[in-house]
């Protein structure tokens, strides 16, 4: 069974000429059911807890996980399931909604920059600065709200944003932030099924938003914007994972695998104790035993 490096086959380090249509939203690799995947998922979640402990103790690298998707693709559920084993002290989740007045007073990277993870920490962005080349590209009004000087808003603005994002991410990577980006790729049919579920099941009613249904009308524009985004911002230092999202259990499996594979590749380990520290430890235990 293809489990050793499951996530690697969904990882894009170069997006040139990529077509989303070539990817299967319902893919489940060699797994036939949720039950079959459960053992690997639990193993990965346990392994993640161990690796996070080392990341925290080492206090050098930070890990930034970015989640982008259309509504009902399962961002929230994925974050909840996949991170269920990690120590909350070393992990922060930030959700980025429609920008506030204060946020609109700044450049488009400002609000996310102040929430970047500290060294040793895992930072999760539920939506991110990528909204600036997605919803802002699909809806012209959103760009108008940004108060940019008119002379700076040209046809080149999206290419400029891609360039700025790539440079920003390269800067972060060069300073010890490991970036992994997840696009949860859902079919239009499955989105409809999940919206209907939100309407039919009382416990899911709270998730329903009429604006989500309205946004569905822009489905094709969004697909194009996502495709352009991945083509232009998939890099070796900040790859995109195109995660099949029609089966939630498989989404969780791929994301968990990706995080484990990343921390494994990084080779995080507990800091080595030097001779003087060892001496200190020896003396401290002697002292304690005396009392
Ligand atoms: P989610 O849809 O992520 O589960 P939610 O339903 O709790 O979150 P929403 O009110 O839908 O909350 O907030 C997210 C909305 O904010 C999305 O429609 C998203 O496109 C929009 N948004 C995020 N960032 C920006 C941005 N920079 N400019 C304009 N709109 C943005
Ligand atoms: Mg929403």
Coordinates of N, CA, C and O and ligand atoms in Angstrom, one line a residue, residues 70-72 75-76 97 127 195 198 207-209 211-212, ligand 2:
X70 N -12.4 26.6 -1.0 CA -13.7 27.1 -1.1 C -14.5 26.7 0.1 O -14.1 25.7 0.8
X71 N -15.7 27.3 0.3 CA -16.5 26.9 1.5 C -16.9 25.5 1.5 O -17.1 24.9 0.4
X72 N -16.9 24.9 2.7 CA -17.4 23.5 2.9 C -16.3 22.5 2.4 O -16.6 21.3 2.3
X75 N -11.8 22.9 5.8 CA -10.6 23.4 6.5 C -10.7 23.3 8.0 O -9.8 22.8 8.6
X76 N -11.9 23.7 8.6 CA -12.0 23.6 10.0 C -11.9 22.2 10.6 O -11.2 22.0 11.5
X97 N -10.6 36.7 8.2 CA -11.9 36.9 7.6 C -11.8 38.2 6.7 O -10.7 38.7 6.5
X127 N -7.2 30.4 6.1 CA -7.2 31.5 5.1 C -6.0 32.3 5.4 O -5.4 32.2 6.5
X195 N -23.6 21.6 1.5 CA -24.5 22.7 1.8 C -25.8 22.2 2.2 O -26.5 22.7 3.1
X198 N -26.0 21.0 5.6 CA -26.1 22.1 6.6 C -27.5 22.6 6.7 O -27.9 23.1 7.8
X207 N -23.7 26.3 10.6 CA -22.6 26.5 9.6 C -23.2 27.2 8.3 O -22.4 27.6 7.5
X208 N -24.5 27.1 8.2 CA -25.0 27.6 6.9 C -24.9 29.1 6.8 O -25.2 29.9 7.8
X209 N -24.5 29.6 5.7 CA -24.5 31.0 5.4 C -25.0 31.3 4.0 O -24.5 30.7 3.0
X211 N -24.5 33.6 2.1 CA -23.5 34.2 1.2 C -22.6 33.1 0.6 O -22.1 33.2 -0.5
X212 N -22.5 31.9 1.3 CA -21.7 30.8 0.7 C -22.4 30.3 -0.6 O -21.8 30.0 -1.5
Ligands
LIG2 MG1 -17.5 31.0 5.3

